[in-house]
Amino acid sequence: MAGQEWASQLAHWGAYEATTDGADILAVRGDRRDPEPTDILQNLPGMVTDPARVTRPAIREGWLRDGPGGSAGRGDEPFVDVDWDTALDLVAREIRRVQTERGPSAIYGGSYGWASAGRFHHALSQVHRFLNCTGGYTRSVNTYSFGASEVILPHVIGPMMELYRTMTSWDVVVEHTRLMVAFGGVSPKNSAVSSGGVLRHRSNAGLREAIDAGMRLVSLTPLRSDSELGEWMPLRPGSDVALMLALSHVLLTEGLADAGFLREYAVGAEVFHDYVVRGRDGGPFDPEWAQALTGVPAEAIRALARDMAATRTMISVSWSLQRARFGEQPIWAAVALAALLGQIGLPGGGFAHGYGTSAAAGVPWMTTKWPSFPQGRNPSDSFIPVARIADMLLHPGESYRYNGETRVYPEISLMYWAGGNPFHHHQDLPRLRRAIGTLDTFVVNESHWTATARHADIVLPTTTHVERNDLGAANNDEVMIAMKRLVPPHGEAWDDYDVFAALSRRLGVAQEFTEGLTVDGWLRRLYDEWAEQLAPTHPDLPSFDHFWSAGEVVMPHPDPTVQFAQFRADPDRHRLSTPSGRIEIFSATVDAFGEPDCPGHPSWLGFPDGDDARFPLTLLANQPRTRLHSQLDMGRTSKGSKIAGREPLTMHPDDARERGIAAGDVVEVVSTQGTAVVGVRITDQMLRGVVQLSTGAWYAPSPGDDRVCLHGNPNVLTPDIPTSALAQGPTGAVLSVEVRPRSRDWPRPDVHRRPSSPDHAR
């Protein structure tokens, strides 16, 4: 395919059309049905043949010379190119050795699922199916996106993914919501992406339509950019719980709480009432108390609480709030606040977690499931919370608390990663480096030389989504796209499936993994099985050949949703999945766990970033506007946002002026953990005392000091501590820092390329 022949494709940041020169993407444009295609798409042209591509199997020089074993050289040593047979033989031999000598729990299967929007070439499914076939592995539970919410919400109101799937849809918000109180805002940048893809970006349009229909939006966040519409009420980072408690205090002391709703639909309201009204130590949690912590005037808090009680109100909480120390508390406090208002289950009212966090939020999910590649069953029951990877590697055999249980970290010898970049997601990257250094072997399937690939022992080059055939569909899109290969695989890249099929043959489990099918055979089978299951209600679905030729199949769009409507209509027949079947404002279960950092009801436990005079600024490490996580950081849109080749830090003009810093300067952001070298942007559309640095810049440690990232990755600054002993979630969103003019002439980062090879590379 060449010239100006456009072909349809799907990625996590949108459906699009592309044209190629036969080897790489030349240009892209958003799908004709997408009203708001994102600029992130412009990272795609040139990505296939970019200098950062992994083109041949490569092995770290020290591992190839010395064999398996711990090494401090990971991330520093050069790689030696080898042929596929050599690489596959070495990987298969190492998997067999570890399985035989140590058992399946000694292998950690790492993946985060974002590598492809395709239903078949879903890296997480591929690697997990393979490891299941070989005997099992230690897995992770929960996510870096909402790890704390996944654990606390089932105790309080229901499973996180069920709440996400059934969020009140934007159509209902437009018609019924008259006040949306958005803790963390409703971010337009986060609404650009969605796991599994997005055919039409509808979130930002839904918010605009709701405001045009008369909805008042109050965005409570330190950054105006977190919600560019509506009213901005600047809020000190980490003080959301204090504000929620003060709002609750007004509702409870002024007779505005819905006592009838609390009696019928909730448990523990009296405990929460006593806590809020009587308070602790310094008195009640009233607006005057909250004013000193939040920066919001007491009378503004009272006025907002009264407005919330007087009209149909939606309490929206961003995912970002729980990615901090005590991250369970703002989510639980928001549920309690919504319960006091008594509007949960009413059209346009209640609690949402959270609009603006992805393109899928507020868009009804399909009632029928799309095809997916089956992972099989893991014979091993070994797991860890995903954000505790470094703890697991550094402290094997030690005990830790998780969701009321005392567990023990397994001892990991081999880690196999596909479809993810822990050097983006994880906190305290130098510590993660040391942790990975304890492994015998680290194998990575990767298309580009990310930081994770650079820290591996064996890197196997894999295709991107435009170099293979797949089925593309998101859970809340009514269209499945035939994702046809646009260009041949670059270099010696293989599909993940072909990599695992070849390894399965060497390990004697080829039939279990492949079931005798090629990639195209699997696509046909998955489609045919899906169509057969739906035949009783959808008898006119096209054959696979017709679908593949036409390029897509369209299903009926689901009806708008009202979250908890059935529960409200009949709370006995439609009990929640909590122990009481009701909303648990006080949880006897959580209380019995006895965790000091997560008591039995929503509580103010202090600021997540502490109070250190050496670090007077609060850094918000949020998601980037110019890419998805760290994906395609070498792309045009992402690179175009850099300053002097480094990730931009945004500062308030007063904070910059006090430090003698100007826009465009290269400066150092320092914390107790390390230093990030960044470029500076200046804006007054943020709270003074706050700085912002997006995640996702490929980690570029300074030679000789891995505590310094020359590229501006904020996770050299973040401590690797959990949200609490309950959830053990990640905490990288909020921390204390200082910003200072650069102390030396730091070298320009050079990470968007292959690492150096020794002279004897072969």
XYZ file of N, CA, C and O in Angstrom, residues 180-316:
548
model
N -22.250 19.636 38.752
C -21.210 18.608 38.842
C -20.059 19.185 39.652
O -19.476 20.211 39.284
N -19.773 18.538 40.757
C -18.655 18.927 41.612
C -17.535 17.937 41.321
O -17.616 16.761 41.682
N -16.511 18.415 40.625
C -15.487 17.535 40.058
C -14.180 17.677 40.826
O -13.412 18.625 40.598
N -13.927 16.749 41.747
C -12.658 16.709 42.458
C -11.602 16.129 41.510
O -11.726 15.004 41.048
N -10.576 16.934 41.207
C -9.584 16.534 40.221
C -9.937 16.960 38.811
O -9.190 16.683 37.868
N -11.070 17.631 38.636
C -11.458 18.152 37.332
C -12.041 17.087 36.421
O -12.312 15.951 36.812
N -12.251 17.485 35.163
C -12.725 16.596 34.100
C -11.764 16.830 32.941
O -11.999 17.656 32.065
N -10.662 16.096 32.929
C -9.517 16.437 32.090
C -9.752 16.148 30.617
O -10.037 15.001 30.243
N -9.609 17.143 29.756
C -9.738 16.881 28.318
C -8.604 16.039 27.757
O -8.796 15.278 26.816
N -7.404 16.136 28.315
C -6.281 15.347 27.783
C -6.460 13.865 28.081
O -6.162 13.013 27.235
N -6.937 13.524 29.274
C -7.146 12.120 29.602
C -8.282 11.516 28.784
O -8.300 10.312 28.515
N -9.237 12.360 28.388
C -10.360 11.881 27.586
C -9.956 11.561 26.155
O -10.787 11.100 25.368
N -8.701 11.785 25.809
C -8.235 11.489 24.455
C -7.933 10.015 24.255
O -7.849 9.554 23.122
N -7.758 9.251 25.356
C -7.306 7.862 25.235
C -8.276 6.926 25.933
O -9.021 7.318 26.831
N -8.249 5.668 25.504
C -9.078 4.644 26.133
C -8.488 3.278 25.836
O -8.090 3.000 24.701
N -8.436 2.423 26.845
C -7.921 1.078 26.650
C -8.779 0.327 25.645
O -9.996 0.250 25.780
N -8.134 -0.200 24.615
C -8.853 -0.917 23.572
C -9.268 -0.059 22.404
O -9.755 -0.563 21.403
N -9.051 1.262 22.502
C -9.373 2.140 21.381
C -10.621 2.963 21.621
O -11.351 2.781 22.590
N -10.854 3.882 20.704
C -12.051 4.718 20.767
C -12.384 5.164 19.353
O -11.551 5.733 18.657
N -13.604 4.875 18.934
C -14.025 5.258 17.588
C -14.401 6.732 17.533
O -14.030 7.448 16.607
N -15.154 7.174 18.533
C -15.583 8.574 18.590
C -15.278 9.132 19.972
O -15.726 8.582 20.979
N -14.543 10.219 20.001
C -14.290 10.899 21.268
C -15.550 11.685 21.648
O -15.907 12.646 20.984
N -16.211 11.259 22.729
C -17.492 11.859 23.097
C -17.484 12.565 24.451
O -18.419 13.279 24.778
N -16.435 12.364 25.256
C -16.444 12.900 26.616
C -16.447 14.421 26.650
O -17.245 15.039 27.361
N -15.533 15.050 25.913
C -15.455 16.508 25.949
C -16.717 17.143 25.390
O -17.205 18.154 25.909
N -17.271 16.546 24.326
C -18.526 17.062 23.768
C -19.657 16.899 24.773
O -20.517 17.786 24.915
N -19.676 15.767 25.510
C -20.707 15.555 26.510
C -20.658 16.594 27.604
O -21.706 17.100 28.054
N -19.451 16.947 28.039
C -19.317 17.968 29.074
C -19.788 19.327 28.557
O -20.513 20.057 29.254
N -19.406 19.676 27.338
C -19.849 20.956 26.775
C -21.369 21.000 26.634
O -22.000 22.016 26.944
N -21.944 19.905 26.162
C -23.401 19.876 25.994
C -24.114 20.016 27.335
O -25.164 20.678 27.428
N -23.575 19.388 28.373
C -24.193 19.496 29.690
C -24.150 20.931 30.200
O -25.139 21.443 30.755
N -23.031 21.605 30.013
C -22.918 22.999 30.446
C -23.864 23.880 29.629
O -24.547 24.764 30.172
N -23.933 23.631 28.324
C -24.857 24.394 27.483
C -26.307 24.165 27.899
O -27.169 25.053 27.728
N -26.592 22.980 28.444
C -27.963 22.664 28.870
C -28.277 23.210 30.251
O -29.387 23.012 30.758
N -27.316 23.880 30.882
C -27.586 24.518 32.164
C -26.873 23.914 33.347
O -27.103 24.334 34.487
N -26.000 22.920 33.126
C -25.272 22.333 34.244
C -24.147 23.258 34.693
O -23.408 23.790 33.865
N -24.016 23.419 35.977
C -22.901 24.161 36.561
C -21.788 23.171 36.892
O -22.022 22.157 37.556
N -20.596 23.447 36.399
C -19.431 22.614 36.691
C -18.514 23.378 37.636
O -18.102 24.504 37.343
N -18.198 22.760 38.777
C -17.225 23.315 39.711
C -16.049 22.353 39.752
O -16.179 21.204 40.184
N -14.913 22.817 39.260
C -13.722 21.980 39.165
C -12.789 22.313 40.319
O -12.289 23.431 40.425
N -12.570 21.336 41.197
C -11.752 21.507 42.385
C -10.404 20.826 42.149
O -10.258 19.614 42.273
N -9.414 21.624 41.793
C -8.118 21.093 41.392
C -7.080 22.212 41.415
O -7.437 23.385 41.255
N -5.803 21.876 41.591
C -4.774 22.925 41.551
C -4.503 23.457 40.151
O -3.896 24.525 40.019
N -4.929 22.735 39.103
C -4.597 23.099 37.727
C -5.852 23.464 36.951
O -6.785 22.664 36.874
N -5.856 24.632 36.347
C -6.988 25.009 35.513
C -7.129 24.063 34.321
O -8.243 23.771 33.872
N -6.041 23.539 33.826
C -6.086 22.660 32.662
C -6.775 21.333 32.950
O -7.123 20.598 32.015
N -6.987 21.007 34.227
C -7.712 19.779 34.559
C -9.176 19.854 34.153
O -9.848 18.832 34.082
N -9.661 21.053 33.933
C -11.006 21.236 33.392
C -11.069 22.648 32.842
O -11.126 23.616 33.592
N -11.044 22.753 31.526
C -10.956 24.066 30.895
C -12.305 24.759 30.806
O -12.383 25.915 30.387
N -13.374 24.069 31.179
C -14.717 24.632 31.156
C -15.208 24.841 32.583
O -14.648 24.319 33.542
N -16.278 25.608 32.727
C -16.912 25.787 34.022
C -16.119 26.644 34.980
O -15.224 27.396 34.591
N -16.455 26.531 36.266
C -15.813 27.308 37.323
C -14.593 26.555 37.846
O -14.646 25.347 38.056
N -13.532 27.279 38.058
C -12.334 26.693 38.651
C -12.221 27.170 40.088
O -12.135 28.373 40.355
N -12.245 26.233 41.037
C -12.056 26.537 42.447
C -10.722 25.926 42.867
O -10.644 24.727 43.163
N -9.640 26.713 42.841
C -8.320 26.144 43.138
C -8.278 25.471 44.508
O -8.780 26.009 45.495
N -7.691 24.295 44.541
C -7.663 23.479 45.750
C -6.249 22.985 45.977
O -5.598 22.483 45.053
N -5.759 23.104 47.194
C -4.415 22.642 47.522
C -4.306 21.144 47.275
O -5.196 20.368 47.668
N -3.247 20.694 46.618
C -3.103 19.257 46.352
C -3.152 18.442 47.641
O -2.549 18.807 48.651
N -3.888 17.344 47.591
C -3.962 16.437 48.724
C -4.942 16.826 49.796
O -5.061 16.133 50.814
N -5.695 17.931 49.595
C -6.637 18.384 50.623
C -8.085 18.026 50.293
O -9.004 18.518 50.948
N -8.295 17.185 49.289
C -9.653 16.864 48.855
C -10.493 16.279 49.985
O -11.676 16.615 50.131
N -9.922 15.392 50.790
C -10.676 14.780 51.878
C -11.095 15.836 52.893
O -12.229 15.806 53.406
N -10.212 16.781 53.176
C -10.569 17.851 54.109
C -11.780 18.622 53.603
O -12.700 18.935 54.376
N -11.818 18.928 52.318
C -12.957 19.650 51.759
C -14.215 18.779 51.792
O -15.307 19.260 52.129
N -14.089 17.511 51.464
C -15.255 16.625 51.497
C -15.828 16.505 52.907
O -17.054 16.482 53.096
N -14.955 16.414 53.910
C -15.438 16.355 55.285
C -16.137 17.642 55.683
O -17.174 17.623 56.372
N -15.606 18.778 55.253
C -16.242 20.057 55.583
C -17.594 20.196 54.896
O -18.556 20.702 55.491
N -17.687 19.774 53.638
C -18.980 19.778 52.953
C -19.970 18.861 53.676
O -21.153 19.203 53.848
N -19.484 17.707 54.113
C -20.340 16.785 54.868
C -20.785 17.412 56.180
O -21.936 17.225 56.619
N -19.897 18.159 56.814
C -20.230 18.828 58.081
C -21.395 19.791 57.878
O -22.334 19.835 58.699
N -21.367 20.555 56.799
C -22.460 21.486 56.520
C -23.766 20.727 56.312
O -24.819 21.078 56.871
N -23.726 19.674 55.525
C -24.945 18.896 55.256
C -25.517 18.314 56.543
O -26.743 18.318 56.761
N -24.641 17.809 57.423
C -25.099 17.153 58.645
C -25.579 18.139 59.697
O -26.568 17.881 60.399
N -24.934 19.285 59.826
C -25.301 20.237 60.886
C -26.413 21.190 60.471
O -27.051 21.800 61.343
N -26.675 21.313 59.180
C -27.744 22.196 58.726
C -28.986 21.425 58.285
O -29.893 21.997 57.681
N -29.035 20.145 58.592
C -30.211 19.356 58.271
C -30.414 19.121 56.789
O -31.545 18.886 56.345
N -29.328 19.153 56.011
C -29.434 18.999 54.559
C -29.151 17.574 54.097
O -29.348 17.258 52.914
N -28.675 16.709 54.999
C -28.430 15.319 54.623
C -29.754 14.575 54.499
O -30.723 14.861 55.223
N -29.807 13.614 53.594
C -31.026 12.846 53.328
C -31.072 11.653 54.284
O -30.547 10.574 53.994
N -31.720 11.841 55.441
C -31.755 10.805 56.472
C -32.469 9.551 55.995
O -32.086 8.426 56.340
N -33.525 9.725 55.197
C -34.264 8.575 54.697
C -33.414 7.701 53.792
O -33.441 6.468 53.880
N -32.644 8.319 52.916
C -31.761 7.560 52.036
C -30.724 6.810 52.853
O -30.442 5.628 52.598
N -30.142 7.473 53.836
C -29.101 6.848 54.646
C -29.644 5.640 55.402
O -28.960 4.619 55.539
N -30.871 5.717 55.898
C -31.459 4.589 56.620
C -31.680 3.388 55.706
O -31.435 2.242 56.084
N -32.172 3.628 54.494
C -32.580 2.540 53.613
C -31.445 1.984 52.770
O -31.438 0.785 52.458
N -30.483 2.838 52.403
C -29.504 2.424 51.397
C -28.072 2.356 51.909
O -27.178 1.963 51.154
N -27.824 2.733 53.145
C -26.450 2.806 53.641
C -26.353 2.242 55.046
O -27.360 2.110 55.763
N -25.133 1.907 55.439
C -24.839 1.530 56.815
C -23.660 2.371 57.289
O -22.809 2.771 56.509
N -23.651 2.635 58.592
C -22.521 3.335 59.191
C -22.587 4.839 59.141
O -21.616 5.508 59.500
N -23.745 5.399 58.722
C -23.834 6.856 58.620
C -23.675 7.521 59.977
O -23.114 8.616 60.082
N -24.157 6.858 61.029
C -24.087 7.464 62.356
C -22.643 7.552 62.846
O -22.261 8.512 63.538
N -21.812 6.584 62.474
C -20.394 6.628 62.853
C -19.706 7.796 62.146
O -18.930 8.549 62.761
N -19.995 7.937 60.866
C -19.409 9.034 60.088
C -19.907 10.378 60.606
O -19.126 11.333 60.728
N -21.199 10.464 60.950
C -21.765 11.697 61.513
C -21.002 12.091 62.768
O -20.608 13.261 62.953
N -20.776 11.125 63.639
C -20.094 11.411 64.891
C -18.671 11.884 64.637
O -18.191 12.830 65.274
N -17.995 11.248 63.687
C -16.612 11.608 63.366
C -16.532 13.032 62.807
O -15.683 13.826 63.226
N -17.416 13.367 61.880
C -17.356 14.667 61.212
C -17.757 15.794 62.154
O -17.099 16.843 62.208
N -18.812 15.601 62.906
C -19.357 16.690 63.728
C -18.544 16.888 65.002
O -18.269 18.025 65.412
N -18.153 15.813 65.636
C -17.350 15.947 66.857
C -15.885 16.224 66.540
O -15.191 16.901 67.289
N -15.414 15.635 65.443
C -14.038 15.883 65.029
C -13.024 15.157 65.870
O -13.342 14.279 66.671
N -11.791 15.542 65.688
C -10.668 14.956 66.425
C -9.737 16.068 66.887
O -9.581 17.075 66.215
N -9.133 15.927 67.980
C -8.086 16.823 68.482
C -8.453 18.301 68.326
O -8.900 18.943 69.263
N -8.307 18.829 67.103
C -8.498 20.257 66.890
C -9.939 20.685 66.720
O -10.202 21.822 66.331
N -10.894 19.816 66.956
C -12.297 20.203 66.853
C -12.974 19.590 65.647
O -12.420 18.710 64.981
N -14.188 20.042 65.346
C -14.972 19.450 64.256
C -14.356 19.750 62.892
O -13.603 20.712 62.719
N -14.729 18.924 61.932
C -14.241 19.102 60.569
C -15.166 20.063 59.818
O -15.818 19.702 58.844
N -15.190 21.279 60.286
C -16.101 22.265 59.716
C -15.386 23.105 58.660
O -14.175 22.959 58.435
N -16.109 24.007 57.988
C -15.479 24.793 56.917
C -14.303 25.644 57.390
O -13.351 25.852 56.629
N -14.363 26.156 58.619
C -13.239 26.952 59.106
C -11.976 26.100 59.230
O -10.864 26.543 58.905
N -12.155 24.880 59.724
C -11.020 23.958 59.800
C -10.475 23.671 58.405
O -9.262 23.682 58.177
N -11.361 23.425 57.457
C -10.946 23.064 56.108
C -10.317 24.232 55.361
O -9.445 24.031 54.506
N -10.731 25.434 55.654
C -10.212 26.600 54.941
C -8.692 26.672 55.051
O -7.993 26.942 54.064
N -8.167 26.419 56.243
C -6.724 26.518 56.456
C -5.958 25.444 55.686
O -4.794 25.641 55.317
N -6.594 24.318 55.416
C -5.934 23.216 54.730
C -6.093 23.274 53.223
O -5.181 22.930 52.465
N -7.259 23.714 52.775
C -7.586 23.644 51.346
C -7.320 24.923 50.586
O -7.135 24.898 49.364
N -7.359 26.054 51.281
C -7.284 27.343 50.606
C -8.626 27.839 50.106
O -8.711 28.926 49.522
N -9.694 27.076 50.322
C -11.037 27.476 49.905
C -11.708 28.199 51.076
O -11.780 27.637 52.179
N -12.211 29.412 50.881
C -12.846 30.142 51.979
C -14.010 29.366 52.591
O -14.753 28.667 51.890
N -14.170 29.506 53.905
C -15.212 28.762 54.617
C -16.598 29.053 54.062
O -17.428 28.143 53.922
N -16.874 30.309 53.736
C -18.203 30.633 53.224
C -18.433 30.038 51.846
O -19.563 29.685 51.493
N -17.376 29.915 51.049
C -17.521 29.267 49.744
C -17.831 27.780 49.922
O -18.598 27.191 49.142
N -17.251 27.160 50.947
C -17.549 25.753 51.235
C -19.010 25.604 51.632
O -19.722 24.710 51.140
N -19.484 26.479 52.511
C -20.886 26.405 52.931
C -21.831 26.614 51.753
O -22.821 25.887 51.592
N -21.518 27.598 50.927
C -22.391 27.885 49.787
C -22.438 26.702 48.827
O -23.512 26.348 48.310
N -21.291 26.073 48.599
C -21.262 24.932 47.690
C -22.069 23.776 48.265
O -22.835 23.116 47.537
N -21.932 23.497 49.549
C -22.695 22.409 50.168
C -24.195 22.654 50.047
O -24.966 21.727 49.747
N -24.620 23.869 50.273
C -26.053 24.177 50.176
C -26.551 24.033 48.744
O -27.661 23.535 48.506
N -25.736 24.465 47.790
C -26.117 24.307 46.382
C -26.215 22.833 46.006
O -27.106 22.426 45.249
N -25.306 22.026 46.523
C -25.330 20.600 46.231
C -26.617 19.953 46.724
O -27.190 19.077 46.059
N -27.065 20.384 47.892
C -28.281 19.802 48.462
C -29.542 20.311 47.778
O -30.594 19.659 47.853
N -29.448 21.441 47.081
C -30.640 22.085 46.513
C -30.927 21.664 45.086
O -31.981 22.025 44.542
N -30.036 20.914 44.455
C -30.240 20.604 43.037
C -29.682 19.210 42.731
O -29.033 18.588 43.574
N -29.936 18.721 41.541
C -29.436 17.405 41.133
C -27.923 17.499 40.931
O -27.446 18.169 40.014
N -27.177 16.779 41.772
C -25.731 16.955 41.854
C -24.995 15.642 41.614
O -25.358 14.601 42.162
N -23.960 15.721 40.806
C -23.061 14.591 40.558
C -21.715 14.895 41.199
O -21.097 15.934 40.909
N -21.272 14.006 42.076
C -19.943 14.111 42.672
C -19.003 13.274 41.823
O -19.115 12.042 41.765
N -18.071 13.912 41.137
C -17.114 13.219 40.273
C -15.731 13.275 40.913
O -15.301 14.324 41.386
